[in-house]
PDB file of C-alpha atoms in Angstrom:
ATOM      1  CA  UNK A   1     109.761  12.224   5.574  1.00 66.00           C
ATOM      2  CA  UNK A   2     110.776   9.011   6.569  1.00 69.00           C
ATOM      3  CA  UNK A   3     108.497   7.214   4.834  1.00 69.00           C
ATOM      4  CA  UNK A   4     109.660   8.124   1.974  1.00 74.00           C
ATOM      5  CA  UNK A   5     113.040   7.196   2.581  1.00 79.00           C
ATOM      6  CA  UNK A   6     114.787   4.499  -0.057  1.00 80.00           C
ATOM      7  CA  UNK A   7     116.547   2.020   2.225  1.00 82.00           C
ATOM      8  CA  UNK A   8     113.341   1.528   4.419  1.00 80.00           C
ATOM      9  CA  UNK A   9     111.082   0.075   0.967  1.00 84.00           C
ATOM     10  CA  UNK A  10     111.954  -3.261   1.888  1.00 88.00           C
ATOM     11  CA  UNK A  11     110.695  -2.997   5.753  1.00 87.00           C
ATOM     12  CA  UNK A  12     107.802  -1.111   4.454  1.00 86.00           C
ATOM     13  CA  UNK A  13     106.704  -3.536   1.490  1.00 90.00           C
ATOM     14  CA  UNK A  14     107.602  -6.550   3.910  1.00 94.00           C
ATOM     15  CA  UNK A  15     105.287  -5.121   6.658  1.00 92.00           C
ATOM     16  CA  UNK A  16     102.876  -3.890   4.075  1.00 94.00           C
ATOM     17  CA  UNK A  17     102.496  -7.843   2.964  1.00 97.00           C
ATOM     18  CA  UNK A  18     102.373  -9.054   6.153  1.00 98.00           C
ATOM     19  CA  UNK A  19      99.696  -6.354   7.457  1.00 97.00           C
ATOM     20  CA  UNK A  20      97.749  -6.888   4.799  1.00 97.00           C
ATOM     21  CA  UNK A  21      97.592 -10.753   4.808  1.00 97.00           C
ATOM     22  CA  UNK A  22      96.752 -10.775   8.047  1.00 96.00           C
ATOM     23  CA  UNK A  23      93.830  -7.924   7.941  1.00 96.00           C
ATOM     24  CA  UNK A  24      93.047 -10.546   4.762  1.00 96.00           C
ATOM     25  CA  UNK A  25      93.148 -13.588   6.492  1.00 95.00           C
ATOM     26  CA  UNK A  26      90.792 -11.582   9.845  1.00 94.00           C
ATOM     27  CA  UNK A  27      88.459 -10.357   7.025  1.00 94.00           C
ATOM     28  CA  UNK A  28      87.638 -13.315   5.052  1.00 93.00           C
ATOM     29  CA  UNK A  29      87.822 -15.712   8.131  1.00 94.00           C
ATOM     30  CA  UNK A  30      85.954 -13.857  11.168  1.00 93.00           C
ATOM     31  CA  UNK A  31      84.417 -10.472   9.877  1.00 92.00           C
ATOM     32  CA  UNK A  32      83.030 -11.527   6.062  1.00 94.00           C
ATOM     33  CA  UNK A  33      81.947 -14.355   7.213  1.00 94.00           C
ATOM     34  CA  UNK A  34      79.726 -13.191  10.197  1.00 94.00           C
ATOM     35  CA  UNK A  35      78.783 -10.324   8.414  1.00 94.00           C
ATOM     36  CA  UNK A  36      77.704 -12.883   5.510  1.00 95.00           C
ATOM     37  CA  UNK A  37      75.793 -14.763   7.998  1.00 95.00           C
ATOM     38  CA  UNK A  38      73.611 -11.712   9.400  1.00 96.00           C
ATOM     39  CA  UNK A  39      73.195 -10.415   5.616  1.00 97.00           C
ATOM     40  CA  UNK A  40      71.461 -13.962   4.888  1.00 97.00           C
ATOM     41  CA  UNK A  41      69.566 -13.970   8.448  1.00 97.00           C
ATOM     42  CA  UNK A  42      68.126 -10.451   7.360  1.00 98.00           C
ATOM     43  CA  UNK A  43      67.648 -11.722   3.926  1.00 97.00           C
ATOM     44  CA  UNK A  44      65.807 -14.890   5.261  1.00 97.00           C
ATOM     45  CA  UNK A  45      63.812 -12.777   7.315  1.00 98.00           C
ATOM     46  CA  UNK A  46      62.758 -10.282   4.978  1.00 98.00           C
ATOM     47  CA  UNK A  47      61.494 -13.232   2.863  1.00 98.00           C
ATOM     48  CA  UNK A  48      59.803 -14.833   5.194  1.00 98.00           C
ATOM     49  CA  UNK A  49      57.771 -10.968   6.198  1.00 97.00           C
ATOM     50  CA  UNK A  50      56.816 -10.960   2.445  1.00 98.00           C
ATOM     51  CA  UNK A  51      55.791 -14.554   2.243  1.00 97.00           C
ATOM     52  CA  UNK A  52      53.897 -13.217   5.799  1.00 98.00           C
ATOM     53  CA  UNK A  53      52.572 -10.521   4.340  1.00 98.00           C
ATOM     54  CA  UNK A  54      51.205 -12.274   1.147  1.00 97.00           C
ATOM     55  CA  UNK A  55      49.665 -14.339   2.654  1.00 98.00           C
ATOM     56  CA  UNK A  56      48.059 -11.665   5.438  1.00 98.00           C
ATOM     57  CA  UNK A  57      47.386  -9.934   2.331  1.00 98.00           C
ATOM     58  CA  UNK A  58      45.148 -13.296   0.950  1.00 98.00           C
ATOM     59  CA  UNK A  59      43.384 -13.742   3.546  1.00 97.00           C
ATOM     60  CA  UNK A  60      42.364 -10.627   4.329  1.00 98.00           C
ATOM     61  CA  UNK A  61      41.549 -10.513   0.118  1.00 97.00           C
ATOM     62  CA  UNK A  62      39.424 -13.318   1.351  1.00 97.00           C
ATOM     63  CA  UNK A  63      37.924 -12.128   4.525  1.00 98.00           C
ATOM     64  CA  UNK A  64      36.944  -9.213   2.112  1.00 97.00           C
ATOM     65  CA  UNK A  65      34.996 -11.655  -0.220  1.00 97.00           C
ATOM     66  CA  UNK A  66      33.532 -13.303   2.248  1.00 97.00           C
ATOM     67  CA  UNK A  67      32.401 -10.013   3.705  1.00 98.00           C
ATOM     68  CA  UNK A  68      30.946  -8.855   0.758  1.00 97.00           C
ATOM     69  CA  UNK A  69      29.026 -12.353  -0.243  1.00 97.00           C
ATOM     70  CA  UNK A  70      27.796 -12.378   3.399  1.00 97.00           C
ATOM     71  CA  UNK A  71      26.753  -9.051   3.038  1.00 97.00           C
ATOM     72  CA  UNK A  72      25.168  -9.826  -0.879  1.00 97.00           C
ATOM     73  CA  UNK A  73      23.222 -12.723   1.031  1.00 97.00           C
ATOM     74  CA  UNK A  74      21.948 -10.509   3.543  1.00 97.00           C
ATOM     75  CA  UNK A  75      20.268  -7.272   1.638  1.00 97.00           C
ATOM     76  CA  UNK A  76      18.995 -10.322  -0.939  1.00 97.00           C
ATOM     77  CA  UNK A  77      17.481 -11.958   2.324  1.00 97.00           C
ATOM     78  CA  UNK A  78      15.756  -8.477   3.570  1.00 97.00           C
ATOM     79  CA  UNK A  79      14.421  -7.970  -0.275  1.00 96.00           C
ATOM     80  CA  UNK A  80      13.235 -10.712  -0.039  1.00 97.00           C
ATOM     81  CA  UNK A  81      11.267 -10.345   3.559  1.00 97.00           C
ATOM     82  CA  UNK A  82      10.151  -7.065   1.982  1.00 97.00           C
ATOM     83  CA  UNK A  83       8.741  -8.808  -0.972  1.00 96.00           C
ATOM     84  CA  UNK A  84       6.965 -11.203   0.956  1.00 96.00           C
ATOM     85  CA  UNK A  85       6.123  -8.546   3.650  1.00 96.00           C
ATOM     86  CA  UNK A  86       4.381  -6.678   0.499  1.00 96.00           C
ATOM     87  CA  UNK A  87       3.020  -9.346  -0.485  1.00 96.00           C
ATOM     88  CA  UNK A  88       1.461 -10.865   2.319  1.00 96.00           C
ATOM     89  CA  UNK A  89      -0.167  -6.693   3.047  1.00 96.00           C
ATOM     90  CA  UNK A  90      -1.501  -6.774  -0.052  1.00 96.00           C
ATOM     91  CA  UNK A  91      -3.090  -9.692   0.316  1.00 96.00           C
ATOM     92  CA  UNK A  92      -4.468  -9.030   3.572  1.00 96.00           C
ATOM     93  CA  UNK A  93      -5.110  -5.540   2.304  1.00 96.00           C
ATOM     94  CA  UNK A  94      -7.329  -7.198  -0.489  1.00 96.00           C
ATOM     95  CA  UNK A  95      -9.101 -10.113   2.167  1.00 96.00           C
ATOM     96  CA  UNK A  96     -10.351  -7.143   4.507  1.00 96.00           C
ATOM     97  CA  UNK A  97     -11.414  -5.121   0.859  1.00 96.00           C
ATOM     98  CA  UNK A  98     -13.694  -8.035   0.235  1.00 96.00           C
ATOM     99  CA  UNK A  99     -14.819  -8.756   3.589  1.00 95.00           C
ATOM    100  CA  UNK A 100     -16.089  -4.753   3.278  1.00 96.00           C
ATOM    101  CA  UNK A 101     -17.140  -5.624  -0.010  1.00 96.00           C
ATOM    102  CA  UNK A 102     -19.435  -8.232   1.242  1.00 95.00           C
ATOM    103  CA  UNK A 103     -20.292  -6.560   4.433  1.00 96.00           C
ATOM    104  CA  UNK A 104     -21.491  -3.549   1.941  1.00 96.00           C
ATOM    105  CA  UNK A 105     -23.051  -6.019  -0.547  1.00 95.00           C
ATOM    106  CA  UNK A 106     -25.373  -7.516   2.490  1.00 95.00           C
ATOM    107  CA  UNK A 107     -26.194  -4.242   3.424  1.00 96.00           C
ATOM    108  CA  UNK A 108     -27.222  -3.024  -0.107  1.00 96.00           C
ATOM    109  CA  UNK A 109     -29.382  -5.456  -0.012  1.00 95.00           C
ATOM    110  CA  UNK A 110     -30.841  -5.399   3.093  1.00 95.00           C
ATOM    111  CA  UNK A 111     -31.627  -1.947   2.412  1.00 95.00           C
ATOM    112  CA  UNK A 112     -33.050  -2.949  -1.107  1.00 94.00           C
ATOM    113  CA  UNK A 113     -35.023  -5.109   0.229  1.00 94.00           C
ATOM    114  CA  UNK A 114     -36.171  -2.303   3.198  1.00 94.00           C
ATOM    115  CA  UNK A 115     -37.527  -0.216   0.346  1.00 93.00           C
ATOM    116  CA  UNK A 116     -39.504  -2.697  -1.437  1.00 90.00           C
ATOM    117  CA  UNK A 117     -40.978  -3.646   1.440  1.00 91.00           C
ATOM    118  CA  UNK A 118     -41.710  -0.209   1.969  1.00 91.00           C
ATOM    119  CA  UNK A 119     -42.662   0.338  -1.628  1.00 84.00           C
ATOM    120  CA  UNK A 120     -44.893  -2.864  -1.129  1.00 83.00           C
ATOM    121  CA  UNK A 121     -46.610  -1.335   2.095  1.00 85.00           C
ATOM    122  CA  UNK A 122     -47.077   2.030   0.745  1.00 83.00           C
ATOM    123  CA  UNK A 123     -48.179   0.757  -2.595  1.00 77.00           C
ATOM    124  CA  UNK A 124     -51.115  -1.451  -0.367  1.00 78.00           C
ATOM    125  CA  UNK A 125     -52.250   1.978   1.594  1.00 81.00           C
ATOM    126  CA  UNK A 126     -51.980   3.512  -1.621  1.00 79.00           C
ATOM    127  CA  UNK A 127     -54.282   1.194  -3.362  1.00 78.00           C
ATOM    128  CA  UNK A 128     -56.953   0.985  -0.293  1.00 82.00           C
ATOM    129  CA  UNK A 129     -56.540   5.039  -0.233  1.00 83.00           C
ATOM    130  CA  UNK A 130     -56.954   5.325  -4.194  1.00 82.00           C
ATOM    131  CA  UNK A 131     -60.113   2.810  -3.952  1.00 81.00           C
ATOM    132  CA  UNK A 132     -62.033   4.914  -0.929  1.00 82.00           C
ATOM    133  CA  UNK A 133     -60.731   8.025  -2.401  1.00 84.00           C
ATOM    134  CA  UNK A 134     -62.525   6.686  -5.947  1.00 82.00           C
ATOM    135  CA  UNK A 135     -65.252   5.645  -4.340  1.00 80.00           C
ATOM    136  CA  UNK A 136     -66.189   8.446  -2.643  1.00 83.00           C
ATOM    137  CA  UNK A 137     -65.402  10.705  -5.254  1.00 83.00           C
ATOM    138  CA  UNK A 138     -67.803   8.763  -8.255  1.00 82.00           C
ATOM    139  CA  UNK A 139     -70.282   8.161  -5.181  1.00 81.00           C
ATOM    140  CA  UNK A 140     -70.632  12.274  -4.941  1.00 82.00           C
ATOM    141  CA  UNK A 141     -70.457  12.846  -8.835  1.00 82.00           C
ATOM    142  CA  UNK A 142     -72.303  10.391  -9.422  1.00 79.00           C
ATOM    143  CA  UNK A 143     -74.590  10.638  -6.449  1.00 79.00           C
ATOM    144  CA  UNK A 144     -75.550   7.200  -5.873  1.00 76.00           C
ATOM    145  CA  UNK A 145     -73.458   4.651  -4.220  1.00 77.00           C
ATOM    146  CA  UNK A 146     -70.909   2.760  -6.180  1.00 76.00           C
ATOM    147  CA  UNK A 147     -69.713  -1.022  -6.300  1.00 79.00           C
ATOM    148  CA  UNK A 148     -66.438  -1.259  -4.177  1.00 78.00           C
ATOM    149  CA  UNK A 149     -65.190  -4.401  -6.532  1.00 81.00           C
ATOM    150  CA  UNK A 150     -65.473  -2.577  -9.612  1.00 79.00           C
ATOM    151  CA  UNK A 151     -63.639   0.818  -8.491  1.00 77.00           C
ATOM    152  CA  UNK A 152     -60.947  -1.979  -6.959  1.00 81.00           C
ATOM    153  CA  UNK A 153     -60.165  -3.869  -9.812  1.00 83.00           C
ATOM    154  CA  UNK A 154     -60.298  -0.457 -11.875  1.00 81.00           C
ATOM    155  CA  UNK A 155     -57.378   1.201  -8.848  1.00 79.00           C
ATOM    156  CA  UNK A 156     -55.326  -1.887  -9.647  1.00 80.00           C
ATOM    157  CA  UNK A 157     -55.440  -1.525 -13.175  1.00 82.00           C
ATOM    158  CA  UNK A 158     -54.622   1.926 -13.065  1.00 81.00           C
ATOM    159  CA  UNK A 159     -51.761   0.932 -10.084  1.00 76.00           C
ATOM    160  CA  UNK A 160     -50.389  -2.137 -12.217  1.00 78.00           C
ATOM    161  CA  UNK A 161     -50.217   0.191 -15.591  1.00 80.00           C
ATOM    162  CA  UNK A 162     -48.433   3.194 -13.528  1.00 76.00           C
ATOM    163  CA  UNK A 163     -45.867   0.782 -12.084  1.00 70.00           C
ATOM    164  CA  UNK A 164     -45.348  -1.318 -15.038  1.00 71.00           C
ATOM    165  CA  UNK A 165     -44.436   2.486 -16.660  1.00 68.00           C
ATOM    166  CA  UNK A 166     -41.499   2.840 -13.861  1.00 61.00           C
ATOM    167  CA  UNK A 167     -39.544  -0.435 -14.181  1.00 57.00           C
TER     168      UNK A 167
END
């Protein structure tokens, strides 16, 4: 192999050196140096996506809050109209309970006072049909007439006693 051949080391060696200073002097001049640049171009621009993405990532942390407050504020604003909304059926619930309750009371009484005015009426015929009835009965035991003052005031004793007894 020629290579390997003694008298052509110095050739070799010489061309080895001068090979390699110049693929030394192409690398670190041209190629390291460009390749350096794009390394710190991709390195720049991976920085900057992070620093983009933090700060995506803070305000969509934020949009999040704000979500969630807005959304806090808004079932605390329909409790709230459901409270009131409660409220203000109850309390019409309870005005039209004692409107009834009035409109009931008025009719209680008108009623009450339909049967004592009914009691008072029937307690009048009773009296004038107690006194005839009285008198006609002690006119035929006793078989002369009767005084119709005396059998009266003795029905309305007898009425006043009976309904004194009731109440």
């Amino acid at each position: 192999m020629p290579q390997f051949e003694p008298s052509t080391f110095a050739s070799q060696i010489f061309w080895l050196v001068v090979s390699f200073g110049l693929l030394y002097l192409l690398m670190s001049k041209i190629a390291l140096p460009r390749i350096a640049d794009i390394l710190e171009v991709r390195q720049d621009r991976i920085a900057a996506d992070l620093d983009r993405a933090e700060a995506l990532k803070r305000e969509a942390e934020e949009a999040r809050a704000a979500y969630e407050a807005a959304l806090a504020n808004a079932r605390a604003e329909a409790q709230k109209l459901l409270e009131q909304a409660g409220e203000q059926a109850q309390a019409e619930a309870q005005r039209q309970l004692d409107a009834l309750d009035e409109r009931l009371a008025a009719k209680v009484r008108e009623a009450e006072a339909a049967v004592a005015a009914a009691k008072a009426d029937a307690m009048a015929d009773l009296a004038s049909l107690a006194t005839e009835t009285a008198e006609a009965a002690t006119a035929k035991l006793a078989g002369a007439p009767v005084d119709g003052t005396a059998v009266r005031s003795a029905v309305d004793a007898a009425l006043a006693a009976t309904s004194s007894r009731k109440e």
